[in-house]
GROMACS .gro file of C-alpha atoms in nm:
model
  281
    1MET     CA    1   0.000   0.000   0.000
    2VAL     CA    2   0.165   0.314  -0.125
    3THR     CA    3   0.008   0.658  -0.108
    4ASN     CA    4   0.139   0.989  -0.236
    5GLU     CA    5   0.019   1.304  -0.411
    6ASP     CA    6  -0.116   1.093  -0.700
    7THR     CA    7  -0.350   0.921  -0.453
    8GLU     CA    8  -0.504   1.247  -0.341
    9ALA     CA    9  -0.523   1.368  -0.701
   10ARG     CA   10  -0.788   1.102  -0.757
   11GLY     CA   11  -1.022   1.301  -0.534
   12LYS     CA   12  -1.199   1.252  -0.204
   13VAL     CA   13  -1.402   0.945  -0.109
   14PRO     CA   14  -1.744   1.095  -0.026
   15GLU     CA   15  -1.853   0.792   0.179
   16TYR     CA   16  -1.557   0.844   0.413
   17GLY     CA   17  -1.671   1.119   0.646
   18ARG     CA   18  -1.654   1.494   0.610
   19ASP     CA   19  -1.306   1.528   0.461
   20GLY     CA   20  -1.309   1.201   0.261
   21ASN     CA   21  -0.929   1.171   0.282
   22ARG     CA   22  -0.839   0.893   0.038
   23SER     CA   23  -0.488   0.830   0.171
   24ASP     CA   24  -0.609   0.793   0.530
   25LEU     CA   25  -0.880   0.548   0.423
   26TYR     CA   26  -0.639   0.346   0.212
   27ARG     CA   27  -0.385   0.318   0.494
   28LYS     CA   28  -0.646   0.204   0.750
   29THR     CA   29  -0.787  -0.064   0.523
   30ALA     CA   30  -0.440  -0.174   0.416
   31ASP     CA   31  -0.337  -0.226   0.777
   32LEU     CA   32  -0.644  -0.445   0.832
   33SER     CA   33  -0.565  -0.640   0.518
   34ALA     CA   34  -0.203  -0.690   0.622
   35GLU     CA   35  -0.308  -0.809   0.966
   36SER     CA   36  -0.536  -1.072   0.814
   37PHE     CA   37  -0.266  -1.200   0.579
   38SER     CA   38  -0.004  -1.204   0.852
   39ILE     CA   39  -0.229  -1.440   1.045
   40TYR     CA   40  -0.289  -1.643   0.727
   41ALA     CA   41   0.083  -1.671   0.648
   42GLU     CA   42   0.151  -1.810   0.993
   43LYS     CA   43  -0.125  -2.067   0.953
   44ILE     CA   44   0.001  -2.194   0.615
   45ASP     CA   45   0.372  -2.161   0.702
   46ALA     CA   46   0.448  -1.887   0.450
   47VAL     CA   47   0.653  -1.568   0.467
   48HIS     CA   48   0.448  -1.246   0.480
   49HIS     CA   49   0.570  -0.911   0.345
   50TYR     CA   50   0.362  -0.594   0.379
   51SER     CA   51   0.513  -0.320   0.166
   52LYS     CA   52   0.443   0.049   0.226
   53LYS     CA   53   0.732   0.180   0.019
   54GLN     CA   54   0.730   0.285  -0.343
   55VAL     CA   55   1.030   0.091  -0.471
   56TYR     CA   56   0.990  -0.037  -0.826
   57THR     CA   57   0.800   0.266  -0.960
   58ALA     CA   58   0.974   0.532  -0.751
   59ASP     CA   59   1.119   0.727  -1.044
   60LYS     CA   60   0.798   0.737  -1.251
   61SER     CA   61   0.496   0.968  -1.248
   62GLY     CA   62   0.136   0.936  -1.366
   63ASN     CA   63  -0.198   0.874  -1.198
   64SER     CA   64  -0.189   0.496  -1.251
   65VAL     CA   65   0.183   0.444  -1.183
   66LEU     CA   66   0.137   0.333  -0.821
   67LEU     CA   67  -0.069   0.035  -0.936
   68PHE     CA   68   0.232  -0.100  -1.125
   69GLU     CA   69   0.422  -0.132  -0.798
   70CYS     CA   70   0.279  -0.485  -0.798
   71LEU     CA   71   0.547  -0.570  -1.056
   72ARG     CA   72   0.800  -0.553  -0.776
   73VAL     CA   73   0.730  -0.921  -0.707
   74ILE     CA   74   0.874  -0.990  -1.054
   75TYR     CA   75   1.171  -0.757  -1.069
   76ASP     CA   76   1.292  -0.732  -0.709
   77PRO     CA   77   1.559  -0.995  -0.624
   78LEU     CA   78   1.416  -0.991  -0.271
   79TYR     CA   79   1.170  -1.261  -0.381
   80ASP     CA   80   1.403  -1.476  -0.592
   81ASN     CA   81   1.444  -1.748  -0.329
   82PHE     CA   82   1.072  -1.826  -0.321
   83ASP     CA   83   0.926  -2.099  -0.543
   84GLN     CA   84   0.593  -1.915  -0.548
   85VAL     CA   85   0.489  -1.562  -0.458
   86LEU     CA   86   0.131  -1.456  -0.393
   87PHE     CA   87   0.064  -1.090  -0.465
   88VAL     CA   88  -0.248  -0.954  -0.294
   89ASP     CA   89  -0.394  -0.604  -0.314
   90ALA     CA   90  -0.400  -0.419   0.017
   91ASP     CA   91  -0.780  -0.391   0.016
   92ILE     CA   92  -0.841  -0.764   0.061
   93ILE     CA   93  -0.927  -0.948   0.382
   94CYS     CA   94  -0.811  -1.307   0.416
   95ASN     CA   95  -1.107  -1.509   0.541
   96THR     CA   96  -0.976  -1.866   0.518
   97GLU     CA   97  -0.721  -2.118   0.642
   98GLU     CA   98  -0.712  -2.305   0.309
   99ASN     CA   99  -0.366  -2.288   0.153
  100ILE     CA  100  -0.394  -2.116  -0.186
  101PHE     CA  101  -0.049  -2.238  -0.287
  102ASP     CA  102  -0.180  -2.596  -0.291
  103LEU     CA  103  -0.383  -2.502  -0.600
  104ALA     CA  104  -0.097  -2.365  -0.808
  105GLY     CA  105   0.047  -2.690  -0.947
  106ASP     CA  106   0.296  -2.631  -1.229
  107TYR     CA  107   0.122  -2.324  -1.373
  108ASP     CA  108   0.314  -2.004  -1.435
  109VAL     CA  109   0.044  -1.779  -1.295
  110CYS     CA  110  -0.282  -1.835  -1.107
  111GLY     CA  111  -0.566  -1.588  -1.059
  112VAL     CA  112  -0.936  -1.520  -1.103
  113TYR     CA  113  -1.060  -1.401  -1.442
  114GLU     CA  114  -1.280  -1.093  -1.448
  115SER     CA  115  -1.544  -1.287  -1.641
  116ASP     CA  116  -1.554  -1.551  -1.364
  117ILE     CA  117  -1.641  -1.297  -1.093
  118ARG     CA  118  -2.020  -1.293  -1.088
  119THR     CA  119  -2.230  -1.048  -0.889
  120ASP     CA  120  -2.593  -1.035  -0.786
  121GLN     CA  121  -2.627  -0.689  -0.934
  122SER     CA  122  -2.463  -0.675  -1.277
  123GLY     CA  123  -2.335  -1.010  -1.399
  124GLY     CA  124  -1.957  -1.031  -1.434
  125TYR     CA  125  -1.677  -0.778  -1.409
  126ASN     CA  126  -1.612  -0.820  -1.783
  127THR     CA  127  -1.805  -0.508  -1.881
  128TRP     CA  128  -1.641  -0.495  -2.224
  129ASP     CA  129  -1.853  -0.797  -2.320
  130TYR     CA  130  -2.167  -0.588  -2.265
  131ASP     CA  131  -2.042  -0.245  -2.371
  132ASP     CA  132  -1.907  -0.203  -2.724
  133LYS     CA  133  -1.746   0.131  -2.640
  134GLN     CA  134  -1.534  -0.027  -2.366
  135ARG     CA  135  -1.441  -0.320  -2.588
  136ILE     CA  136  -1.330  -0.087  -2.869
  137LEU     CA  137  -1.122   0.121  -2.627
  138ILE     CA  138  -0.938  -0.192  -2.513
  139GLU     CA  139  -0.889  -0.320  -2.868
  140GLU     CA  140  -0.751   0.016  -2.983
  141LYS     CA  141  -0.513   0.047  -2.689
  142TYR     CA  142  -0.393  -0.312  -2.729
  143ALA     CA  143  -0.334  -0.252  -3.101
  144ARG     CA  144  -0.124   0.057  -3.029
  145ASN     CA  145   0.083  -0.142  -2.780
  146ASN     CA  146   0.119  -0.458  -2.990
  147ILE     CA  147  -0.086  -0.672  -2.751
  148PRO     CA  148  -0.307  -0.944  -2.902
  149VAL     CA  149  -0.677  -0.962  -2.821
  150VAL     CA  150  -0.749  -1.320  -2.714
  151PRO     CA  151  -1.074  -1.456  -2.564
  152THR     CA  152  -1.097  -1.682  -2.262
  153SER     CA  153  -1.097  -2.058  -2.309
  154PRO     CA  154  -1.302  -2.327  -2.128
  155PRO     CA  155  -1.347  -2.398  -1.841
  156GLN     CA  156  -1.352  -2.019  -1.791
  157ARG     CA  157  -1.672  -1.829  -1.864
  158PRO     CA  158  -1.676  -1.680  -2.214
  159SER     CA  159  -1.524  -1.335  -2.263
  160CYS     CA  160  -1.396  -1.172  -2.579
  161ILE     CA  161  -1.085  -1.040  -2.396
  162ALA     CA  162  -0.915  -1.266  -2.141
  163THR     CA  163  -0.847  -1.046  -1.840
  164LEU     CA  164  -0.736  -1.148  -1.492
  165ASN     CA  165  -0.820  -0.953  -1.181
  166THR     CA  166  -0.461  -0.878  -1.082
  167GLY     CA  167  -0.550  -0.811  -0.718
  168VAL     CA  168  -0.475  -1.178  -0.644
  169LEU     CA  169  -0.201  -1.351  -0.844
  170ILE     CA  170   0.035  -1.638  -0.772
  171TRP     CA  171   0.363  -1.619  -0.965
  172SER     CA  172   0.598  -1.917  -0.996
  173ARG     CA  173   0.970  -1.849  -0.983
  174GLU     CA  174   1.004  -1.953  -1.348
  175ALA     CA  175   0.726  -1.715  -1.450
  176ARG     CA  176   0.885  -1.423  -1.267
  177HIS     CA  177   1.221  -1.483  -1.432
  178LYS     CA  178   1.060  -1.526  -1.774
  179ALA     CA  179   0.862  -1.204  -1.729
  180ARG     CA  180   1.183  -1.012  -1.664
  181GLU     CA  181   1.307  -1.124  -2.002
  182VAL     CA  182   0.999  -1.091  -2.222
  183PHE     CA  183   0.752  -0.840  -2.076
  184ASP     CA  184   0.721  -0.515  -2.272
  185PRO     CA  185   0.811  -0.186  -2.097
  186TRP     CA  186   0.513  -0.113  -1.875
  187TYR     CA  187   0.573   0.261  -1.863
  188ASP     CA  188   0.527   0.284  -2.240
  189TYR     CA  189   0.175   0.153  -2.180
  190VAL     CA  190   0.113   0.422  -1.917
  191GLN     CA  191   0.250   0.699  -2.137
  192ASP     CA  192   0.033   0.581  -2.425
  193GLY     CA  193  -0.267   0.625  -2.198
  194ILE     CA  194  -0.161   0.977  -2.107
  195GLU     CA  195  -0.105   1.066  -2.471
  196HIS     CA  196  -0.440   0.928  -2.585
  197ASN     CA  197  -0.634   1.024  -2.271
  198THR     CA  198  -0.756   0.671  -2.207
  199PRO     CA  199  -0.965   0.602  -1.895
  200TYR     CA  200  -0.795   0.524  -1.566
  201TRP     CA  201  -0.930   0.168  -1.559
  202LEU     CA  202  -0.766   0.094  -1.895
  203ASN     CA  203  -0.433   0.255  -1.809
  204ASN     CA  204  -0.358   0.044  -1.503
  205ASP     CA  205  -0.174  -0.280  -1.433
  206GLN     CA  206  -0.465  -0.519  -1.489
  207PRO     CA  207  -0.513  -0.502  -1.868
  208TRP     CA  208  -0.137  -0.465  -1.917
  209ILE     CA  209  -0.041  -0.774  -1.713
  210SER     CA  210  -0.325  -0.978  -1.865
  211GLY     CA  211  -0.213  -0.878  -2.213
  212GLN     CA  212   0.151  -0.962  -2.143
  213LEU     CA  213   0.063  -1.309  -2.014
  214VAL     CA  214  -0.132  -1.382  -2.333
  215LYS     CA  215   0.124  -1.224  -2.565
  216HIS     CA  216   0.417  -1.419  -2.425
  217GLY     CA  217   0.250  -1.756  -2.376
  218PHE     CA  218   0.238  -1.796  -1.999
  219SER     CA  219   0.033  -2.085  -1.862
  220VAL     CA  220  -0.249  -1.950  -1.646
  221LEU     CA  221  -0.476  -2.133  -1.403
  222GLY     CA  222  -0.812  -1.969  -1.349
  223LEU     CA  223  -0.907  -1.987  -0.982
  224ASP     CA  224  -1.259  -1.994  -0.841
  225GLN     CA  225  -1.431  -1.667  -0.750
  226THR     CA  226  -1.396  -1.746  -0.379
  227TRP     CA  227  -1.031  -1.637  -0.403
  228ASN     CA  228  -1.123  -1.285  -0.517
  229ASP     CA  229  -1.475  -1.188  -0.423
  230THR     CA  230  -1.633  -0.854  -0.334
  231PRO     CA  231  -1.886  -0.868  -0.047
  232THR     CA  232  -2.056  -0.539  -0.134
  233HIS     CA  233  -2.166  -0.669  -0.474
  234TYR     CA  234  -2.411  -0.909  -0.316
  235ARG     CA  235  -2.770  -0.795  -0.320
  236ASP     CA  236  -2.945  -0.666  -0.004
  237TRP     CA  237  -2.623  -0.570   0.163
  238HIS     CA  238  -2.468  -0.243   0.048
  239GLY     CA  239  -2.584   0.032   0.283
  240ASP     CA  240  -2.848  -0.193   0.446
  241TYR     CA  241  -2.783  -0.307   0.801
  242GLY     CA  242  -3.141  -0.377   0.902
  243ASP     CA  243  -3.361  -0.686   0.885
  244GLY     CA  244  -3.263  -0.909   0.595
  245ALA     CA  245  -2.910  -0.773   0.562
  246MET     CA  246  -2.762  -1.102   0.673
  247SER     CA  247  -2.912  -1.281   0.375
  248ALA     CA  248  -2.638  -1.123   0.167
  249TYR     CA  249  -2.379  -1.185   0.438
  250ASP     CA  250  -2.459  -1.555   0.419
  251LYS     CA  251  -2.350  -1.546   0.055
  252TRP     CA  252  -2.000  -1.417   0.124
  253ARG     CA  253  -1.923  -1.512   0.482
  254ASP     CA  254  -1.734  -1.827   0.372
  255GLN     CA  255  -1.557  -1.679   0.069
  256ASN     CA  256  -1.178  -1.700   0.101
  257PHE     CA  257  -1.042  -1.360  -0.005
  258LEU     CA  258  -1.273  -1.059   0.037
  259HIS     CA  259  -1.180  -0.781  -0.205
  260TYR     CA  260  -1.307  -0.432  -0.121
  261THR     CA  261  -1.212  -0.272  -0.449
  262GLY     CA  262  -1.291   0.097  -0.496
  263GLY     CA  263  -1.295   0.385  -0.250
  264GLY     CA  264  -1.651   0.344  -0.126
  265ASN     CA  265  -1.610  -0.028  -0.075
  266LYS     CA  266  -1.310   0.031   0.149
  267VAL     CA  267  -1.541   0.226   0.380
  268GLU     CA  268  -1.759  -0.086   0.386
  269MET     CA  269  -1.457  -0.292   0.488
  270LEU     CA  270  -1.414  -0.076   0.799
  271LYS     CA  271  -1.784  -0.114   0.878
  272HIS     CA  272  -1.774  -0.492   0.834
  273HIS     CA  273  -1.471  -0.515   1.061
  274LYS     CA  274  -1.644  -0.307   1.328
  275MET     CA  275  -1.942  -0.541   1.301
  276ASP     CA  276  -1.708  -0.839   1.360
  277LEU     CA  277  -1.802  -1.011   1.033
  278PHE     CA  278  -1.457  -1.145   0.947
  279LYS     CA  279  -1.340  -1.483   1.074
  280TYR     CA  280  -0.987  -1.409   1.189
  281ILE     CA  281  -0.958  -1.037   1.267
   0.00000   0.00000   0.00000
């Protein structure tokens, strides 16, 4: 979790009190997330590292640059001695004792595809399959950056553009070393977005990493939604803490990794923690 002037430039979070300070909210939720994964790491006999420093992207600027700090797990020799590294966004609560590394097998990378994350409210996260304007924006940006457009394959749900949610990714050692050799320069992708004024969601790490994995032939295991699920997307829950609210809670209470993506959802994470809805914190 890294915050700086670029974080505040994204604006206030209106759900977060009078001042809506984004950096303060992000740090509080990140500390909760880190606490949950520290407990998890001890349970599964793993090493836990909570990073608050901008290391890999320190010399770059741009409103989406901080998101590419996740590439540190690839390029920083600090992680070279580990067979597998799990990167997790700092707005996720670990809600399980099941060892995610047991699922990885011999795959290069493991994660949950956007099209496999289903919600009660709006289908999947793969909005480009329902919105031609979004799909065209992705296709045009990929074409400018020499990234192929490839659909998902079974057993994943159909999507015209295979895209992982990069908030939860397992990287094998071999995959990290290969990525160092073959991945395109990520900052070129960011600068292209600045030049062409592409939306923030398209100029971040997620479409870039997904495109690189496809372009360079990495083997990818699609994990079940339980490893990257968003509690607030279940019906009858968001903003409703009266009778019937627990019907939605019952849907996510046993999900493994709870991802509170977006500013407003991070406020919900603090509320859910105060209500003692998480299993281990």
